[in-house]
PDB file of C-alpha atoms in Angstrom:
ATOM      1  CA  UNK Y  16     109.754 108.665  93.354  1.00 45.00           C
ATOM      2  CA  UNK Y  17     106.307 107.220  92.835  1.00 47.00           C
ATOM      3  CA  UNK Y  18     105.950 103.386  92.967  1.00 47.00           C
ATOM      4  CA  UNK Y  19     104.793 101.896  89.522  1.00 50.00           C
ATOM      5  CA  UNK Y  20     101.225 101.321  88.742  1.00 63.00           C
ATOM      6  CA  UNK Y  21     100.069  97.440  88.289  1.00 70.00           C
ATOM      7  CA  UNK Y  22      98.674  97.228  84.365  1.00 82.00           C
ATOM      8  CA  UNK Y  23      95.207  97.199  84.316  1.00 96.00           C
ATOM      9  CA  UNK Y  24      93.709  94.102  84.077  1.00 98.00           C
ATOM     10  CA  UNK Y  25      90.646  92.081  81.700  1.00 98.00           C
ATOM     11  CA  UNK Y  26      88.939  89.216  83.395  1.00 98.00           C
ATOM     12  CA  UNK Y  27      87.276  86.210  81.062  1.00 97.00           C
ATOM     13  CA  UNK Y  28      84.798  84.535  82.537  1.00 97.00           C
ATOM     14  CA  UNK Y  29      86.184  81.489  84.294  1.00 96.00           C
ATOM     15  CA  UNK Y  30      87.737  83.190  87.300  1.00 97.00           C
ATOM     16  CA  UNK Y  31      84.873  85.156  88.251  1.00 98.00           C
ATOM     17  CA  UNK Y  32      82.179  82.569  87.863  1.00 98.00           C
ATOM     18  CA  UNK Y  33      84.493  80.376  89.439  1.00 98.00           C
ATOM     19  CA  UNK Y  34      85.514  82.765  92.685  1.00 98.00           C
ATOM     20  CA  UNK Y  35      81.430  83.547  92.422  1.00 98.00           C
ATOM     21  CA  UNK Y  36      80.362  79.477  92.535  1.00 98.00           C
ATOM     22  CA  UNK Y  37      83.101  79.280  95.384  1.00 98.00           C
ATOM     23  CA  UNK Y  38      81.572  82.385  97.438  1.00 97.00           C
ATOM     24  CA  UNK Y  39      84.943  83.658  97.341  1.00 97.00           C
ATOM     25  CA  UNK Y  40      84.758  86.918  95.297  1.00 97.00           C
ATOM     26  CA  UNK Y  41      85.033  89.165  98.377  1.00 96.00           C
ATOM     27  CA  UNK Y  42      88.307  87.704  98.532  1.00 97.00           C
ATOM     28  CA  UNK Y  43      88.803  88.627  94.461  1.00 98.00           C
ATOM     29  CA  UNK Y  44      87.942  91.970  94.961  1.00 96.00           C
ATOM     30  CA  UNK Y  45      90.411  92.338  98.341  1.00 96.00           C
ATOM     31  CA  UNK Y  46      92.726  91.218  96.169  1.00 96.00           C
ATOM     32  CA  UNK Y  47      92.252  93.353  93.977  1.00 96.00           C
ATOM     33  CA  UNK Y  48      92.450  96.661  95.413  1.00 92.00           C
ATOM     34  CA  UNK Y  49      93.592  99.098  93.916  1.00 90.00           C
ATOM     35  CA  UNK Y  50      93.908  97.526  90.392  1.00 94.00           C
ATOM     36  CA  UNK Y  51      91.545  98.941  87.338  1.00 97.00           C
ATOM     37  CA  UNK Y  52      89.649  95.855  86.380  1.00 98.00           C
ATOM     38  CA  UNK Y  53      87.877  95.404  83.336  1.00 98.00           C
ATOM     39  CA  UNK Y  54      85.372  92.543  82.046  1.00 98.00           C
ATOM     40  CA  UNK Y  55      84.125  93.151  78.141  1.00 97.00           C
ATOM     41  CA  UNK Y  56      80.091  92.822  77.983  1.00 96.00           C
ATOM     42  CA  UNK Y  57      80.076  89.745  75.971  1.00 95.00           C
ATOM     43  CA  UNK Y  58      81.895  88.166  79.133  1.00 97.00           C
ATOM     44  CA  UNK Y  59      78.959  89.496  81.276  1.00 97.00           C
ATOM     45  CA  UNK Y  60      76.664  88.517  78.980  1.00 96.00           C
ATOM     46  CA  UNK Y  61      78.106  85.088  79.431  1.00 95.00           C
ATOM     47  CA  UNK Y  62      78.177  85.035  83.045  1.00 97.00           C
ATOM     48  CA  UNK Y  63      73.980  86.227  82.777  1.00 97.00           C
ATOM     49  CA  UNK Y  64      73.399  82.829  80.247  1.00 96.00           C
ATOM     50  CA  UNK Y  65      74.981  80.764  83.521  1.00 96.00           C
ATOM     51  CA  UNK Y  66      73.228  82.072  86.195  1.00 97.00           C
ATOM     52  CA  UNK Y  67      70.572  79.357  85.353  1.00 96.00           C
ATOM     53  CA  UNK Y  68      72.645  76.346  85.952  1.00 96.00           C
ATOM     54  CA  UNK Y  69      75.132  78.747  88.412  1.00 97.00           C
ATOM     55  CA  UNK Y  70      72.182  81.353  90.571  1.00 98.00           C
ATOM     56  CA  UNK Y  71      75.856  82.182  92.307  1.00 97.00           C
ATOM     57  CA  UNK Y  72      77.186  83.885  89.018  1.00 98.00           C
ATOM     58  CA  UNK Y  73      74.680  86.726  89.825  1.00 98.00           C
ATOM     59  CA  UNK Y  74      76.242  88.529  92.100  1.00 97.00           C
ATOM     60  CA  UNK Y  75      78.938  88.610  89.112  1.00 97.00           C
ATOM     61  CA  UNK Y  76      77.057  91.596  87.520  1.00 96.00           C
ATOM     62  CA  UNK Y  77      76.890  93.434  90.507  1.00 95.00           C
ATOM     63  CA  UNK Y  78      80.363  94.036  91.521  1.00 95.00           C
ATOM     64  CA  UNK Y  79      81.409  97.577  91.999  1.00 93.00           C
ATOM     65  CA  UNK Y  80      85.414  97.137  91.464  1.00 95.00           C
ATOM     66  CA  UNK Y  81      84.679  95.661  87.721  1.00 96.00           C
ATOM     67  CA  UNK Y  82      83.900  98.025  84.880  1.00 97.00           C
ATOM     68  CA  UNK Y  83      82.038  97.017  82.017  1.00 96.00           C
ATOM     69  CA  UNK Y  84      83.384  97.636  78.655  1.00 96.00           C
ATOM     70  CA  UNK Y  85      80.699  97.606  75.629  1.00 95.00           C
ATOM     71  CA  UNK Y  86      81.674  96.861  72.317  1.00 91.00           C
ATOM     72  CA  UNK Y  87      79.814 100.158  71.202  1.00 91.00           C
ATOM     73  CA  UNK Y  88      82.431 101.635  68.308  1.00 91.00           C
ATOM     74  CA  UNK Y  89      83.563 100.429  65.174  1.00 94.00           C
ATOM     75  CA  UNK Y  90      87.055 100.109  66.306  1.00 93.00           C
ATOM     76  CA  UNK Y  91      86.397  97.463  68.932  1.00 94.00           C
ATOM     77  CA  UNK Y  92      84.400  95.473  66.850  1.00 94.00           C
ATOM     78  CA  UNK Y  93      86.743  95.345  64.198  1.00 96.00           C
ATOM     79  CA  UNK Y  94      89.087  94.160  66.812  1.00 95.00           C
ATOM     80  CA  UNK Y  95      86.832  92.031  68.283  1.00 94.00           C
ATOM     81  CA  UNK Y  96      86.289  90.544  64.559  1.00 93.00           C
ATOM     82  CA  UNK Y  97      90.030  89.719  64.398  1.00 95.00           C
ATOM     83  CA  UNK Y  98      90.086  88.183  67.824  1.00 96.00           C
ATOM     84  CA  UNK Y  99      87.587  85.680  67.017  1.00 94.00           C
ATOM     85  CA  UNK Y 100      89.181  84.770  63.591  1.00 94.00           C
ATOM     86  CA  UNK Y 101      92.443  84.277  65.940  1.00 95.00           C
ATOM     87  CA  UNK Y 102      90.975  82.390  68.123  1.00 93.00           C
ATOM     88  CA  UNK Y 103      87.885  80.623  66.588  1.00 85.00           C
ATOM     89  CA  UNK Y 104      84.914  81.355  65.550  1.00 63.00           C
ATOM     90  CA  UNK Y 105      82.962  79.542  67.379  1.00 70.00           C
ATOM     91  CA  UNK Y 106      80.567  80.777  70.250  1.00 73.00           C
ATOM     92  CA  UNK Y 107      82.976  78.875  72.543  1.00 77.00           C
ATOM     93  CA  UNK Y 108      85.670  81.498  71.814  1.00 88.00           C
ATOM     94  CA  UNK Y 109      83.721  84.716  71.777  1.00 93.00           C
ATOM     95  CA  UNK Y 110      84.455  85.860  75.671  1.00 94.00           C
ATOM     96  CA  UNK Y 111      88.138  84.962  75.194  1.00 96.00           C
ATOM     97  CA  UNK Y 112      88.404  86.984  71.516  1.00 96.00           C
ATOM     98  CA  UNK Y 113      86.447  89.656  73.481  1.00 97.00           C
ATOM     99  CA  UNK Y 114      88.987  89.664  76.187  1.00 98.00           C
ATOM    100  CA  UNK Y 115      91.988  90.333  74.140  1.00 98.00           C
ATOM    101  CA  UNK Y 116      90.452  92.865  72.393  1.00 97.00           C
ATOM    102  CA  UNK Y 117      89.701  95.099  75.177  1.00 97.00           C
ATOM    103  CA  UNK Y 118      93.280  93.929  76.852  1.00 97.00           C
ATOM    104  CA  UNK Y 119      94.592  95.107  73.181  1.00 97.00           C
ATOM    105  CA  UNK Y 120      93.237  98.649  73.130  1.00 96.00           C
ATOM    106  CA  UNK Y 121      93.737  99.404  77.049  1.00 96.00           C
ATOM    107  CA  UNK Y 122      97.642  97.906  77.078  1.00 96.00           C
ATOM    108  CA  UNK Y 123      96.541  95.510  79.671  1.00 98.00           C
ATOM    109  CA  UNK Y 124      96.668  91.339  81.251  1.00 98.00           C
ATOM    110  CA  UNK Y 125      94.198  89.413  79.813  1.00 98.00           C
ATOM    111  CA  UNK Y 126      93.284  86.904  82.145  1.00 98.00           C
ATOM    112  CA  UNK Y 127      92.296  83.501  80.225  1.00 97.00           C
ATOM    113  CA  UNK Y 128      92.588  80.447  81.406  1.00 96.00           C
ATOM    114  CA  UNK Y 129      91.969  78.792  78.391  1.00 93.00           C
ATOM    115  CA  UNK Y 130      95.514  77.307  77.307  1.00 93.00           C
ATOM    116  CA  UNK Y 131      94.428  77.786  73.325  1.00 93.00           C
ATOM    117  CA  UNK Y 132      93.413  81.289  73.814  1.00 95.00           C
ATOM    118  CA  UNK Y 133      96.251  81.908  75.838  1.00 96.00           C
ATOM    119  CA  UNK Y 134      98.968  80.212  73.182  1.00 96.00           C
ATOM    120  CA  UNK Y 135      96.693  82.827  70.675  1.00 96.00           C
ATOM    121  CA  UNK Y 136      96.970  85.645  72.813  1.00 97.00           C
ATOM    122  CA  UNK Y 137     100.492  85.699  73.171  1.00 98.00           C
ATOM    123  CA  UNK Y 138     101.726  85.245  70.001  1.00 98.00           C
ATOM    124  CA  UNK Y 139      99.830  88.435  69.121  1.00 98.00           C
ATOM    125  CA  UNK Y 140     101.464  89.960  71.910  1.00 97.00           C
ATOM    126  CA  UNK Y 141      99.071  90.742  74.397  1.00 97.00           C
ATOM    127  CA  UNK Y 142     100.215  90.135  77.995  1.00 98.00           C
ATOM    128  CA  UNK Y 143      98.185  86.955  78.821  1.00 98.00           C
ATOM    129  CA  UNK Y 144      98.002  85.481  82.759  1.00 98.00           C
ATOM    130  CA  UNK Y 145      95.382  83.212  84.652  1.00 97.00           C
ATOM    131  CA  UNK Y 146      94.289  82.486  88.206  1.00 98.00           C
ATOM    132  CA  UNK Y 147      97.654  80.997  89.097  1.00 98.00           C
ATOM    133  CA  UNK Y 148      99.627  83.911  88.282  1.00 98.00           C
ATOM    134  CA  UNK Y 149      96.934  86.276  89.881  1.00 98.00           C
ATOM    135  CA  UNK Y 150      97.676  84.735  93.251  1.00 98.00           C
ATOM    136  CA  UNK Y 151     100.726  84.015  92.990  1.00 98.00           C
ATOM    137  CA  UNK Y 152     100.797  87.784  92.173  1.00 97.00           C
ATOM    138  CA  UNK Y 153      99.215  88.274  95.748  1.00 97.00           C
ATOM    139  CA  UNK Y 154     101.580  86.640  96.825  1.00 98.00           C
ATOM    140  CA  UNK Y 155     104.298  88.823  96.180  1.00 97.00           C
ATOM    141  CA  UNK Y 156     102.432  91.846  96.789  1.00 96.00           C
ATOM    142  CA  UNK Y 157     101.883  90.437 100.605  1.00 96.00           C
ATOM    143  CA  UNK Y 158      98.301  90.308  99.795  1.00 96.00           C
ATOM    144  CA  UNK Y 159      97.885  86.669 100.277  1.00 97.00           C
ATOM    145  CA  UNK Y 160      99.702  84.131 102.013  1.00 98.00           C
ATOM    146  CA  UNK Y 161     100.655  81.489 100.340  1.00 98.00           C
ATOM    147  CA  UNK Y 162      98.573  79.521 102.681  1.00 98.00           C
ATOM    148  CA  UNK Y 163      96.031  81.268 101.635  1.00 98.00           C
ATOM    149  CA  UNK Y 164      96.524  80.986  97.801  1.00 98.00           C
ATOM    150  CA  UNK Y 165      96.704  77.565  98.351  1.00 98.00           C
ATOM    151  CA  UNK Y 166      93.470  76.750 100.389  1.00 98.00           C
ATOM    152  CA  UNK Y 167      91.563  79.553  97.431  1.00 98.00           C
ATOM    153  CA  UNK Y 168      93.008  77.049  94.758  1.00 98.00           C
ATOM    154  CA  UNK Y 169      91.320  73.824  96.546  1.00 98.00           C
ATOM    155  CA  UNK Y 170      88.504  75.879  96.856  1.00 98.00           C
ATOM    156  CA  UNK Y 171      88.435  76.955  93.002  1.00 98.00           C
ATOM    157  CA  UNK Y 172      88.786  73.374  92.140  1.00 98.00           C
ATOM    158  CA  UNK Y 173      86.175  72.364  94.157  1.00 98.00           C
ATOM    159  CA  UNK Y 174      83.310  74.451  92.057  1.00 98.00           C
ATOM    160  CA  UNK Y 175      85.053  72.232  89.189  1.00 97.00           C
ATOM    161  CA  UNK Y 176      87.755  74.973  87.961  1.00 97.00           C
ATOM    162  CA  UNK Y 177      90.825  73.096  85.621  1.00 96.00           C
ATOM    163  CA  UNK Y 178      93.424  74.546  87.288  1.00 97.00           C
ATOM    164  CA  UNK Y 179      96.988  73.158  86.767  1.00 96.00           C
ATOM    165  CA  UNK Y 180      98.034  72.852  90.659  1.00 97.00           C
ATOM    166  CA  UNK Y 181      96.475  71.435  93.323  1.00 97.00           C
ATOM    167  CA  UNK Y 182      96.706  73.958  96.504  1.00 97.00           C
ATOM    168  CA  UNK Y 183      99.255  71.116  98.321  1.00 97.00           C
ATOM    169  CA  UNK Y 184     100.897  72.129  95.257  1.00 98.00           C
ATOM    170  CA  UNK Y 185     100.574  75.720  94.611  1.00 98.00           C
ATOM    171  CA  UNK Y 186     104.178  76.834  96.381  1.00 98.00           C
ATOM    172  CA  UNK Y 187     106.409  74.413  94.318  1.00 98.00           C
ATOM    173  CA  UNK Y 188     104.298  75.495  91.095  1.00 98.00           C
ATOM    174  CA  UNK Y 189     104.771  78.993  91.578  1.00 97.00           C
ATOM    175  CA  UNK Y 190     108.740  78.560  92.239  1.00 97.00           C
ATOM    176  CA  UNK Y 191     109.189  76.199  88.999  1.00 97.00           C
ATOM    177  CA  UNK Y 192     107.153  78.716  86.650  1.00 97.00           C
ATOM    178  CA  UNK Y 193     109.013  81.506  88.029  1.00 96.00           C
ATOM    179  CA  UNK Y 194     105.423  82.954  89.193  1.00 97.00           C
ATOM    180  CA  UNK Y 195     106.324  82.894  93.235  1.00 96.00           C
TER     181      UNK Y 195
END
């Protein structure tokens, strides 16, 4: 009997950007070993635009374990248009809309830390989780200790990332919310 495979992950800008700003993309790559990880071209362009303010984001553009998904056919463009309408037509939500469109197509988990986009995605049947879920999953899988996850939460928070708990509170938060 073979072990079940983990679902594919589709990343929004926030998680990738803050891991890069914390100089922890190598750790993220280790945590995702064996996973199929994707980023829509729209998100890649958001990251590219952020390089002027945060040069360390350039390293996201060269990650080998992250596959780029272009919005290059009519079905993807239609799905992107639908999701743009659902999450809000503002430029601010284009990354989230593209992540939800690709996650829907692939049957993947959308990794989004935006509360409103998460709510919309879940309301339409998409599995949507955030960075804390990803760290808790790594703990459950034995790839990361709770102390290591707590340290990552603090490192990410130190870059300005808004998370629902501090590093010190991560174990309790994870248990209360059924993540650990």
